[in-house]
PDB file of C-alpha atoms in Angstrom:
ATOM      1  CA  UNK C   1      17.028 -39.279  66.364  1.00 85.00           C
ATOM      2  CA  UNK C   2      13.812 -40.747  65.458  1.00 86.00           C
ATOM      3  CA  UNK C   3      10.166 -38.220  64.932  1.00 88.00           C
ATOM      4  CA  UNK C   4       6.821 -39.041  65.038  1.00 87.00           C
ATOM      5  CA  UNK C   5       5.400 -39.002  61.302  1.00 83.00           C
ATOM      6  CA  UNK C   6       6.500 -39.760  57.875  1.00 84.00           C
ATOM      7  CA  UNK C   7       9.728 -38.470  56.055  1.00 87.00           C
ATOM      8  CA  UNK C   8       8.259 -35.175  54.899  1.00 88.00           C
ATOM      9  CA  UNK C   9       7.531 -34.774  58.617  1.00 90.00           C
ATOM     10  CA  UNK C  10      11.261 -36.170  59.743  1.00 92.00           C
ATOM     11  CA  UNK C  11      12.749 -33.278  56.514  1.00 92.00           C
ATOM     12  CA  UNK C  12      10.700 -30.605  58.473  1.00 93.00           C
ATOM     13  CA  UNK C  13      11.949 -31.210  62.003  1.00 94.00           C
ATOM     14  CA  UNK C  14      15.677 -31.843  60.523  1.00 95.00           C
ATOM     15  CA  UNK C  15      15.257 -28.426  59.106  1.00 95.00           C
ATOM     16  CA  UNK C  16      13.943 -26.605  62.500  1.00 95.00           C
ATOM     17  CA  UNK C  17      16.354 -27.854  64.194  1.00 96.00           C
ATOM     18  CA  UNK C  18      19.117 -26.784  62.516  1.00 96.00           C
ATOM     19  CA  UNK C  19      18.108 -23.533  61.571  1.00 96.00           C
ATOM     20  CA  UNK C  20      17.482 -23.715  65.714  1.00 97.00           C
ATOM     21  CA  UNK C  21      21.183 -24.862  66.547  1.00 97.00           C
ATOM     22  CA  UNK C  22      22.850 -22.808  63.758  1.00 97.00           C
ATOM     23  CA  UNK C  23      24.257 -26.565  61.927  1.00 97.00           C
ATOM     24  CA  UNK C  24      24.294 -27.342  58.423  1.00 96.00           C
ATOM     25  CA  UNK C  25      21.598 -29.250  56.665  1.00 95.00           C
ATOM     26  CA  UNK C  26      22.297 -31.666  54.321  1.00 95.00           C
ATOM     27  CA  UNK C  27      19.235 -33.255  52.403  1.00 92.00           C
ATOM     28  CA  UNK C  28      18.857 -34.898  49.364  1.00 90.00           C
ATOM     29  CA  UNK C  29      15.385 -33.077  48.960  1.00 94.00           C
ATOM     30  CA  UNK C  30      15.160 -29.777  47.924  1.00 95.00           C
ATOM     31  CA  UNK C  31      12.718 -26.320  47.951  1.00 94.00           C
ATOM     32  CA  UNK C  32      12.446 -23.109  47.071  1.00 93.00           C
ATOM     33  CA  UNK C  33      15.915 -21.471  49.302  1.00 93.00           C
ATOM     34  CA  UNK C  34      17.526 -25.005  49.354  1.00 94.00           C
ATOM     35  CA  UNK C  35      18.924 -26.028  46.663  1.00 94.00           C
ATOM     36  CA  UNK C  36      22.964 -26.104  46.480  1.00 95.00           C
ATOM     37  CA  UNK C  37      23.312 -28.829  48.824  1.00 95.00           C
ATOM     38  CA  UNK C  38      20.467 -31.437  47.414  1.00 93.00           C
ATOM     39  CA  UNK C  39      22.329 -31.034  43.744  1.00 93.00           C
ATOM     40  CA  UNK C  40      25.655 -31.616  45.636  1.00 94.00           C
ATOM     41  CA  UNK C  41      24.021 -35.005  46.583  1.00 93.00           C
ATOM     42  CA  UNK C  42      22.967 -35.348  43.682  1.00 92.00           C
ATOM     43  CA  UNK C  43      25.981 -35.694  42.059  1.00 93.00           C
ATOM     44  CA  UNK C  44      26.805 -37.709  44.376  1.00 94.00           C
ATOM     45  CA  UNK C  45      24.421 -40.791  42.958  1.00 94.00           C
ATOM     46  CA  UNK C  46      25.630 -40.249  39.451  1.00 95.00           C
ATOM     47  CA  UNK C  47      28.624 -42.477  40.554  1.00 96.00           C
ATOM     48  CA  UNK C  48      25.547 -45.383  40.368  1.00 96.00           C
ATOM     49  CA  UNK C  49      25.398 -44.503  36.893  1.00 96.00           C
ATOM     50  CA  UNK C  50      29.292 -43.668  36.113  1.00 96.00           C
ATOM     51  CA  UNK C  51      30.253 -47.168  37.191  1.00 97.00           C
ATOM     52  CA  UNK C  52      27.001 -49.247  35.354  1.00 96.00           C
ATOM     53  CA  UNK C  53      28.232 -47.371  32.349  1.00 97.00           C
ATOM     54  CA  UNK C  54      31.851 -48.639  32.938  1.00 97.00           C
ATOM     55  CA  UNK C  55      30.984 -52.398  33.756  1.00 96.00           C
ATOM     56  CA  UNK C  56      28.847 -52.079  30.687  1.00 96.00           C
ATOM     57  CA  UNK C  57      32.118 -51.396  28.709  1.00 96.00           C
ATOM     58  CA  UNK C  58      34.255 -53.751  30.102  1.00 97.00           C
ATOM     59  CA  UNK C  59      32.180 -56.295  29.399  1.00 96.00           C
ATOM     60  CA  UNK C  60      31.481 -55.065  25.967  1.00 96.00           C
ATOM     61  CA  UNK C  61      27.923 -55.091  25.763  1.00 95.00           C
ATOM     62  CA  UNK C  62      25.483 -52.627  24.068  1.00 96.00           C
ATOM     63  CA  UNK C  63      24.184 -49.632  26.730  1.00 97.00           C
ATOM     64  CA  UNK C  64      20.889 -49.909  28.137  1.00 98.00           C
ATOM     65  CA  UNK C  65      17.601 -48.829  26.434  1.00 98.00           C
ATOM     66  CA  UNK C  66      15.187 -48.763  29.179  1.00 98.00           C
ATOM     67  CA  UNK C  67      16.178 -47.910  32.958  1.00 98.00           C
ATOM     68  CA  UNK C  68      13.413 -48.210  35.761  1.00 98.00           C
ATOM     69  CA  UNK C  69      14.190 -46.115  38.584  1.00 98.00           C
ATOM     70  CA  UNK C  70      12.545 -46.020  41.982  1.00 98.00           C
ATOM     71  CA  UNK C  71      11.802 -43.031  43.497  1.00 98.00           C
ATOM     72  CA  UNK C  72      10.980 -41.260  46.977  1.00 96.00           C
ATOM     73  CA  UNK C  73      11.458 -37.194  46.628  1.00 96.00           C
ATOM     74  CA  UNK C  74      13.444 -38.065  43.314  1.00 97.00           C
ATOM     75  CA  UNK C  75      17.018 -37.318  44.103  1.00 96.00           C
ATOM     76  CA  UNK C  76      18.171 -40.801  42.741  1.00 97.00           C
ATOM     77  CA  UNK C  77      16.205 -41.248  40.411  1.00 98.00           C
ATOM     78  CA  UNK C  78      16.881 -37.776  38.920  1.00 97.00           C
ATOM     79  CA  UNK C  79      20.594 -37.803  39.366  1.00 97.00           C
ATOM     80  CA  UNK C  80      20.466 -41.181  37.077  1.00 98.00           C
ATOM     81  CA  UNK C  81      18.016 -40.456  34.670  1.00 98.00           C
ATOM     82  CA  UNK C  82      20.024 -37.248  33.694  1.00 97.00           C
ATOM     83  CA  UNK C  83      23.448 -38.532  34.202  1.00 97.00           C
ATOM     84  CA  UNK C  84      22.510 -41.884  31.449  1.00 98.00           C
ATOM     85  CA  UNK C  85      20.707 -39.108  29.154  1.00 97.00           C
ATOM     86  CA  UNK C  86      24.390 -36.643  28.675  1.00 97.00           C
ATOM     87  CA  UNK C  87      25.911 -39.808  28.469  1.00 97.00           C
ATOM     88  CA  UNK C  88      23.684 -42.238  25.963  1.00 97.00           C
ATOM     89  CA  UNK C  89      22.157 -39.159  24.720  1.00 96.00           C
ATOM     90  CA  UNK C  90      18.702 -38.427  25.651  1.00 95.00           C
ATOM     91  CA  UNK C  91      16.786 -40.509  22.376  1.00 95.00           C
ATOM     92  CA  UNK C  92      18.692 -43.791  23.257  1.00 97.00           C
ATOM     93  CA  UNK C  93      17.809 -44.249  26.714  1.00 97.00           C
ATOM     94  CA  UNK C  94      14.262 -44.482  28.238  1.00 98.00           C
ATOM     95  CA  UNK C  95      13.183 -43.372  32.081  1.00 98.00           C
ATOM     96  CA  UNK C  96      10.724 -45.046  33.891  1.00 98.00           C
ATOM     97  CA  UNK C  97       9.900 -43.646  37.794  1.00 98.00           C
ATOM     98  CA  UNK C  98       8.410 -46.145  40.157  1.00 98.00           C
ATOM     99  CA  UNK C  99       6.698 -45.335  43.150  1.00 98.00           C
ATOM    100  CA  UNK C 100       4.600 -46.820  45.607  1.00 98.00           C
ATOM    101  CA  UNK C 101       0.801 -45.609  44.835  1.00 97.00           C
ATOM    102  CA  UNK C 102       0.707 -45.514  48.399  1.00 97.00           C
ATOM    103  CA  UNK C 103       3.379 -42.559  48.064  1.00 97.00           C
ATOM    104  CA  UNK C 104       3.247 -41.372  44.408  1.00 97.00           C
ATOM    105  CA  UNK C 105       4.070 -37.960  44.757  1.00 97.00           C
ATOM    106  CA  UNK C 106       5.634 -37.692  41.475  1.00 98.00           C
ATOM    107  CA  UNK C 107       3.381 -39.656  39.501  1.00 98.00           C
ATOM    108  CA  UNK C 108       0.543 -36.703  40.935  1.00 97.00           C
ATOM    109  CA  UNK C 109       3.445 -34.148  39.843  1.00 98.00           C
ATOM    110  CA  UNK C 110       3.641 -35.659  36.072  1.00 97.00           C
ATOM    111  CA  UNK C 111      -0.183 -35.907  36.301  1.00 97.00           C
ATOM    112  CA  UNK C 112      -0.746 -32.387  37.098  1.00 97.00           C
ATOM    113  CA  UNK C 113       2.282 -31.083  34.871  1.00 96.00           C
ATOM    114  CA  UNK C 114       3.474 -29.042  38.421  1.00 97.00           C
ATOM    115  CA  UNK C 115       5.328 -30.256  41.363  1.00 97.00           C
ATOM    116  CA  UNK C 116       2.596 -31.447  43.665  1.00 97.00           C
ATOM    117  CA  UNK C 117       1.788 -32.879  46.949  1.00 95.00           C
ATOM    118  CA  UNK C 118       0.800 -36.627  47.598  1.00 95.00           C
ATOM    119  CA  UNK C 119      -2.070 -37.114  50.012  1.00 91.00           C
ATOM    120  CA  UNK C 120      -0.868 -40.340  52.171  1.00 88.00           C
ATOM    121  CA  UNK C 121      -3.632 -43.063  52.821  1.00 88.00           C
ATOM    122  CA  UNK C 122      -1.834 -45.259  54.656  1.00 93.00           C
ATOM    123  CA  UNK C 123       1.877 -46.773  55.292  1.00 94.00           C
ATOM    124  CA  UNK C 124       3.940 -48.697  52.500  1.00 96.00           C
ATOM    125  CA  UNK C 125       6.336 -50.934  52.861  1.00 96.00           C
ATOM    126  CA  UNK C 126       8.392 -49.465  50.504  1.00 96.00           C
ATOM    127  CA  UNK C 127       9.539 -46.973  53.756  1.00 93.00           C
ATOM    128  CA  UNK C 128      12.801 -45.560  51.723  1.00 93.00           C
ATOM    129  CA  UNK C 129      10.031 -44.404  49.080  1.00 96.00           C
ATOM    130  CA  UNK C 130       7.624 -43.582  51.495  1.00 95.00           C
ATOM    131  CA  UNK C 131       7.488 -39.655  50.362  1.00 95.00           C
ATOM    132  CA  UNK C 132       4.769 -37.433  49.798  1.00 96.00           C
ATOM    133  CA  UNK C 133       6.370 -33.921  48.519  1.00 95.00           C
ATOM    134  CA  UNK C 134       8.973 -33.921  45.442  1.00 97.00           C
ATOM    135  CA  UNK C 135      12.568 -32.292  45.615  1.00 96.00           C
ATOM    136  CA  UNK C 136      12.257 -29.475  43.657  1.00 96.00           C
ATOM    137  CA  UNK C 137      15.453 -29.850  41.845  1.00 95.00           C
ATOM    138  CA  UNK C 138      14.946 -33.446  41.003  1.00 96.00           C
ATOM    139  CA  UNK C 139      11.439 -32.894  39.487  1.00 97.00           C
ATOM    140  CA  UNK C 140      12.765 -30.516  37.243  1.00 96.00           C
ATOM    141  CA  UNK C 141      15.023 -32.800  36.343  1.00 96.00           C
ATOM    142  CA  UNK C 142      12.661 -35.527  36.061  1.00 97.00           C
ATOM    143  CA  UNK C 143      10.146 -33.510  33.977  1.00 97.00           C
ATOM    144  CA  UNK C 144      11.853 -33.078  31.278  1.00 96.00           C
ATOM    145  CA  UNK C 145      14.307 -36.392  31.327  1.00 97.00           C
ATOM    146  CA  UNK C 146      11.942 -39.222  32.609  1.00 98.00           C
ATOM    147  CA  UNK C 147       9.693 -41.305  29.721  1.00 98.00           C
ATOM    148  CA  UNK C 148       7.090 -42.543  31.812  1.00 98.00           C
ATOM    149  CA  UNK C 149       6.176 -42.848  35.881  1.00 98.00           C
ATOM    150  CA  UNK C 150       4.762 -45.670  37.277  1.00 98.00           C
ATOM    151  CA  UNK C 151       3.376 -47.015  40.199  1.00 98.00           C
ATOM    152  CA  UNK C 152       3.724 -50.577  42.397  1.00 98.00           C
ATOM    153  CA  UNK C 153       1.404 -52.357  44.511  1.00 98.00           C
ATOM    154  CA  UNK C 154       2.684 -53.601  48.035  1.00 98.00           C
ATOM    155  CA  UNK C 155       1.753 -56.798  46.252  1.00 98.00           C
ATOM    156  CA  UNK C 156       4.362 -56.540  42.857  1.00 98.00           C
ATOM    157  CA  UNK C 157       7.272 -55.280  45.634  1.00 98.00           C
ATOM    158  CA  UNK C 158       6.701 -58.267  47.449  1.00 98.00           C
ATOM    159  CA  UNK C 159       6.626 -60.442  44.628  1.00 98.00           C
ATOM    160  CA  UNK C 160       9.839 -58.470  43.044  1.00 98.00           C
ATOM    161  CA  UNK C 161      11.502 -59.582  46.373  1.00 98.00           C
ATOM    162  CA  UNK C 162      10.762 -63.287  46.019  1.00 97.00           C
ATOM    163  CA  UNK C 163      11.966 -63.293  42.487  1.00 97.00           C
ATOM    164  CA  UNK C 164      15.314 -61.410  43.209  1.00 97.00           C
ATOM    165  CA  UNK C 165      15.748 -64.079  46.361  1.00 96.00           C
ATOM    166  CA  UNK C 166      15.050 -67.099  44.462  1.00 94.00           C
ATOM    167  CA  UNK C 167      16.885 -66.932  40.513  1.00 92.00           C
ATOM    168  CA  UNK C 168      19.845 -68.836  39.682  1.00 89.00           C
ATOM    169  CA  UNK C 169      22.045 -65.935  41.105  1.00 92.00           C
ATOM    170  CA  UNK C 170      20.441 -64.677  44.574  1.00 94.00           C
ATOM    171  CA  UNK C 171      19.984 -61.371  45.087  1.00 96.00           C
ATOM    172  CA  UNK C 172      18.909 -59.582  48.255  1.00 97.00           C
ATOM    173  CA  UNK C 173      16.339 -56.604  47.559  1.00 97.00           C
ATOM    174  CA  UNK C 174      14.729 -55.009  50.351  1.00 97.00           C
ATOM    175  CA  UNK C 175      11.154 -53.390  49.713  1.00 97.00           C
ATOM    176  CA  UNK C 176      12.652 -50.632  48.448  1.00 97.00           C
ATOM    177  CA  UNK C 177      15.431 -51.781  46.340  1.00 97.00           C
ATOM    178  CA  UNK C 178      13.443 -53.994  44.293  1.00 96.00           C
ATOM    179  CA  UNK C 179      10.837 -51.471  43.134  1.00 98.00           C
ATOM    180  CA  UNK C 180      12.642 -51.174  39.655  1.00 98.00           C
ATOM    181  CA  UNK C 181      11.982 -54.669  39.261  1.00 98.00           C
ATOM    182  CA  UNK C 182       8.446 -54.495  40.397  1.00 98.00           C
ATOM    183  CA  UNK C 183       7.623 -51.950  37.610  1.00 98.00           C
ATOM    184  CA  UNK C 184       9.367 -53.604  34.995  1.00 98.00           C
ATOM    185  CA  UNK C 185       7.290 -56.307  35.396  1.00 97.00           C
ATOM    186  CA  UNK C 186       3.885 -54.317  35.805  1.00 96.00           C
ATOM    187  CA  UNK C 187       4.537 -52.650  32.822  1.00 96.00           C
ATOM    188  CA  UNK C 188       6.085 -55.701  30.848  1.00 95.00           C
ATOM    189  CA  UNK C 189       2.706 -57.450  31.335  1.00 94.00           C
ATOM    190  CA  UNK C 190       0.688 -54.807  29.774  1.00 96.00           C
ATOM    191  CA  UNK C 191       0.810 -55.558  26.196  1.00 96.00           C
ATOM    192  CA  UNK C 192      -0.149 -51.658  25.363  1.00 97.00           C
ATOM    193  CA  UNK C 193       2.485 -49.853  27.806  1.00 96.00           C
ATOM    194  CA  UNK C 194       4.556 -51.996  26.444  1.00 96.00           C
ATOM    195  CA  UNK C 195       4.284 -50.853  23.164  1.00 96.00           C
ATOM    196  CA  UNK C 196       4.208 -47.204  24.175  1.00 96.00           C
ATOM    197  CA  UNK C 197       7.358 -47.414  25.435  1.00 97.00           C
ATOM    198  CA  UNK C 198       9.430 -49.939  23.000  1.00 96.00           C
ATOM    199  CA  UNK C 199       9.632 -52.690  25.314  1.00 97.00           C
ATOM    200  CA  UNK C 200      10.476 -55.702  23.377  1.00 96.00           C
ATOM    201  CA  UNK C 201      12.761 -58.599  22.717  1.00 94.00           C
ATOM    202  CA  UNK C 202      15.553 -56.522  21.353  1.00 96.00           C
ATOM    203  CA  UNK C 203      15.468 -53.878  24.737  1.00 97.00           C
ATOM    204  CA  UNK C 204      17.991 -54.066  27.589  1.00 97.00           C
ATOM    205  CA  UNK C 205      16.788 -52.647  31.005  1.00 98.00           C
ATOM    206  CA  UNK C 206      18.953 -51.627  34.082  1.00 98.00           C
ATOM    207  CA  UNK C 207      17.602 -51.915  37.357  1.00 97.00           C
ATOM    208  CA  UNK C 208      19.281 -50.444  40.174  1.00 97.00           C
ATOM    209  CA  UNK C 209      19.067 -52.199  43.747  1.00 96.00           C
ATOM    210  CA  UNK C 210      19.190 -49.647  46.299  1.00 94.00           C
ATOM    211  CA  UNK C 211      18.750 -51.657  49.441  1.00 94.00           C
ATOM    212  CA  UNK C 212      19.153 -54.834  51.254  1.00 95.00           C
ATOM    213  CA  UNK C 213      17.269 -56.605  54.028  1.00 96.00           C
ATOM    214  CA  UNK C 214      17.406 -53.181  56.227  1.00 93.00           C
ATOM    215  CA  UNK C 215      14.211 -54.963  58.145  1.00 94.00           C
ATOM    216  CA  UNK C 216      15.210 -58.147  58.641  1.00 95.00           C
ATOM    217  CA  UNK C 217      12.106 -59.570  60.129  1.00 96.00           C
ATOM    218  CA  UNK C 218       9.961 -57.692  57.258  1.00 96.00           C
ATOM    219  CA  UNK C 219      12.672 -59.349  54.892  1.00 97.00           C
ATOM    220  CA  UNK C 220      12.172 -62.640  56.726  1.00 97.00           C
ATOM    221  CA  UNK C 221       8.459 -62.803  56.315  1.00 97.00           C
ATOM    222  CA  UNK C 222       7.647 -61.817  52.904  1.00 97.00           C
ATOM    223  CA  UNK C 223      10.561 -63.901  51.064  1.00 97.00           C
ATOM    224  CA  UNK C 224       9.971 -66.743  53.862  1.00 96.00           C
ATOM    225  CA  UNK C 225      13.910 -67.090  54.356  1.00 95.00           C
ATOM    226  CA  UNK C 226      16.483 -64.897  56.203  1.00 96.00           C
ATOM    227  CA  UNK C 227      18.910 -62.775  54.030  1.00 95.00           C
ATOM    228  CA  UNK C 228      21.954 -64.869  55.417  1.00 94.00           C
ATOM    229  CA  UNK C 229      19.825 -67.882  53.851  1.00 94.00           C
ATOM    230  CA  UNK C 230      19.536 -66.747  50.598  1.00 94.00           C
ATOM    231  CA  UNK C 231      23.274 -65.068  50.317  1.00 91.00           C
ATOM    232  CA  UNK C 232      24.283 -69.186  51.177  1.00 87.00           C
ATOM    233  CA  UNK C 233      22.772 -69.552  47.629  1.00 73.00           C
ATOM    234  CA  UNK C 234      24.294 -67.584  46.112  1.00 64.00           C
ATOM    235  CA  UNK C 235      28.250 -69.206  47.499  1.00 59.00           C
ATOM    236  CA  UNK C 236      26.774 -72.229  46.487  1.00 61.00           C
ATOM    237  CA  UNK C 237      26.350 -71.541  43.302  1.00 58.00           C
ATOM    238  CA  UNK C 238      29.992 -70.413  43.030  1.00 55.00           C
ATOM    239  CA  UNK C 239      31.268 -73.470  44.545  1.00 51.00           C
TER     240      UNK C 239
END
């Protein structure tokens, strides 16, 4: 069932209702009282990680250094950041959040050194991170595993799109998905964040893509071909 509003909104009404109706609510964002079933989730995305960390290995290649993570309430992002720390250890891999800065609610939080409240301007079309409240249990997480947050322009997840759609290998990244990408590129063409966080020749990033074309049209219009057109691409490039 659709609601009128924005996720935080959509998490309050799922929660009335239920509470309502006597059902079970399962979340992936968390407060104060709700907790048990968000880290249950949560565990839940550390499969992500499990299985990078196990192609990594077959393919005998050195782990990752950097990861850029993108990031509504924080219950990916979280679950991944501390799943590669146990397993890299927590001085061998780096975090980066991105959000939108249309919906930076965690970039505030790491600002203000508290969980904290984004105040929303206007829509992004980053709508899977389109979140203006943290999970509780994933900020705490985040606060003391993450390296840096970031932020994208609608611009840099548009133009993460078009890069994803049109390299040697196609990739299909919807708005959301591609917002790793986007802030590995804002930050790799800032000579002094680079710096600050090691970014160089020798560093190996993993980016995460968490969505498709789930709008098709949006899709459509901003890459300026259809999904089906760039997955043809990619089959011809195996042929």
């Amino acid at each position: 069932m659709r609601v009128k509003g924005n996720y935080d909104m959509s998490v309050d009404e799922a929660e009335r209702v239920s509470k309502e109706r006597g059902w079970v609510l399962v979340s992936d964002t968390s407060w104060e009282g709700y907790e048990e079933i968000p880290s249950l989730v949560a565990q839940g995305y550390t499969i992500l990680a499990e299985e990078a960390l196990d192609q990594i290995e077959e393919l005998n290649i050195d782990p990752p250094t950097h990861v850029f993570l993108q990031a509504g309430v924080g219950g990916f992002a979280s679950s991944i950041s501390l799943h590669l720390s146990e397993a890299l250890g927590h001085e061998n891999i780096k975090t980066i959040v991105v959000e939108p800065d249309r919906a930076a609610c965690l970039f505030m939080s790491a600002k203000a050194g508290r969980l904290s409240s984004f105040s929303p301007t206007e829509p992004t079309i980053m709508a899977m991170l389109e979140c203006y409240t943290p999970s509780l249990v994933a900020w705490r997480i985040l606060n003391a595993t993450a390296t840096a947050f970031a932020t994208v322009s609608e611009e840099e997840a548009k133009d993460a799109m078009r890069k994803l759609a049109f390299r040697e290998q196609p990739i299909v990244a919807g708005e959301s998905g591609c917002a790793g990408l986007a802030g590995l590129l804002a930050v790799a063409g800032d000579p002094e964040v680079r710096r600050r966080l090691g970014l160089n020749d020798s560093s190996r990033v993993l980016l995460i893509n968490t969505e498709s074309a789930t709008d098709p049209a949006s899709y459509e219009n901003i890459v300026g071909s259809t999904a089906d057109e760039v997955l043809r691409n990619v089959a011809n490039h195996s042929s």
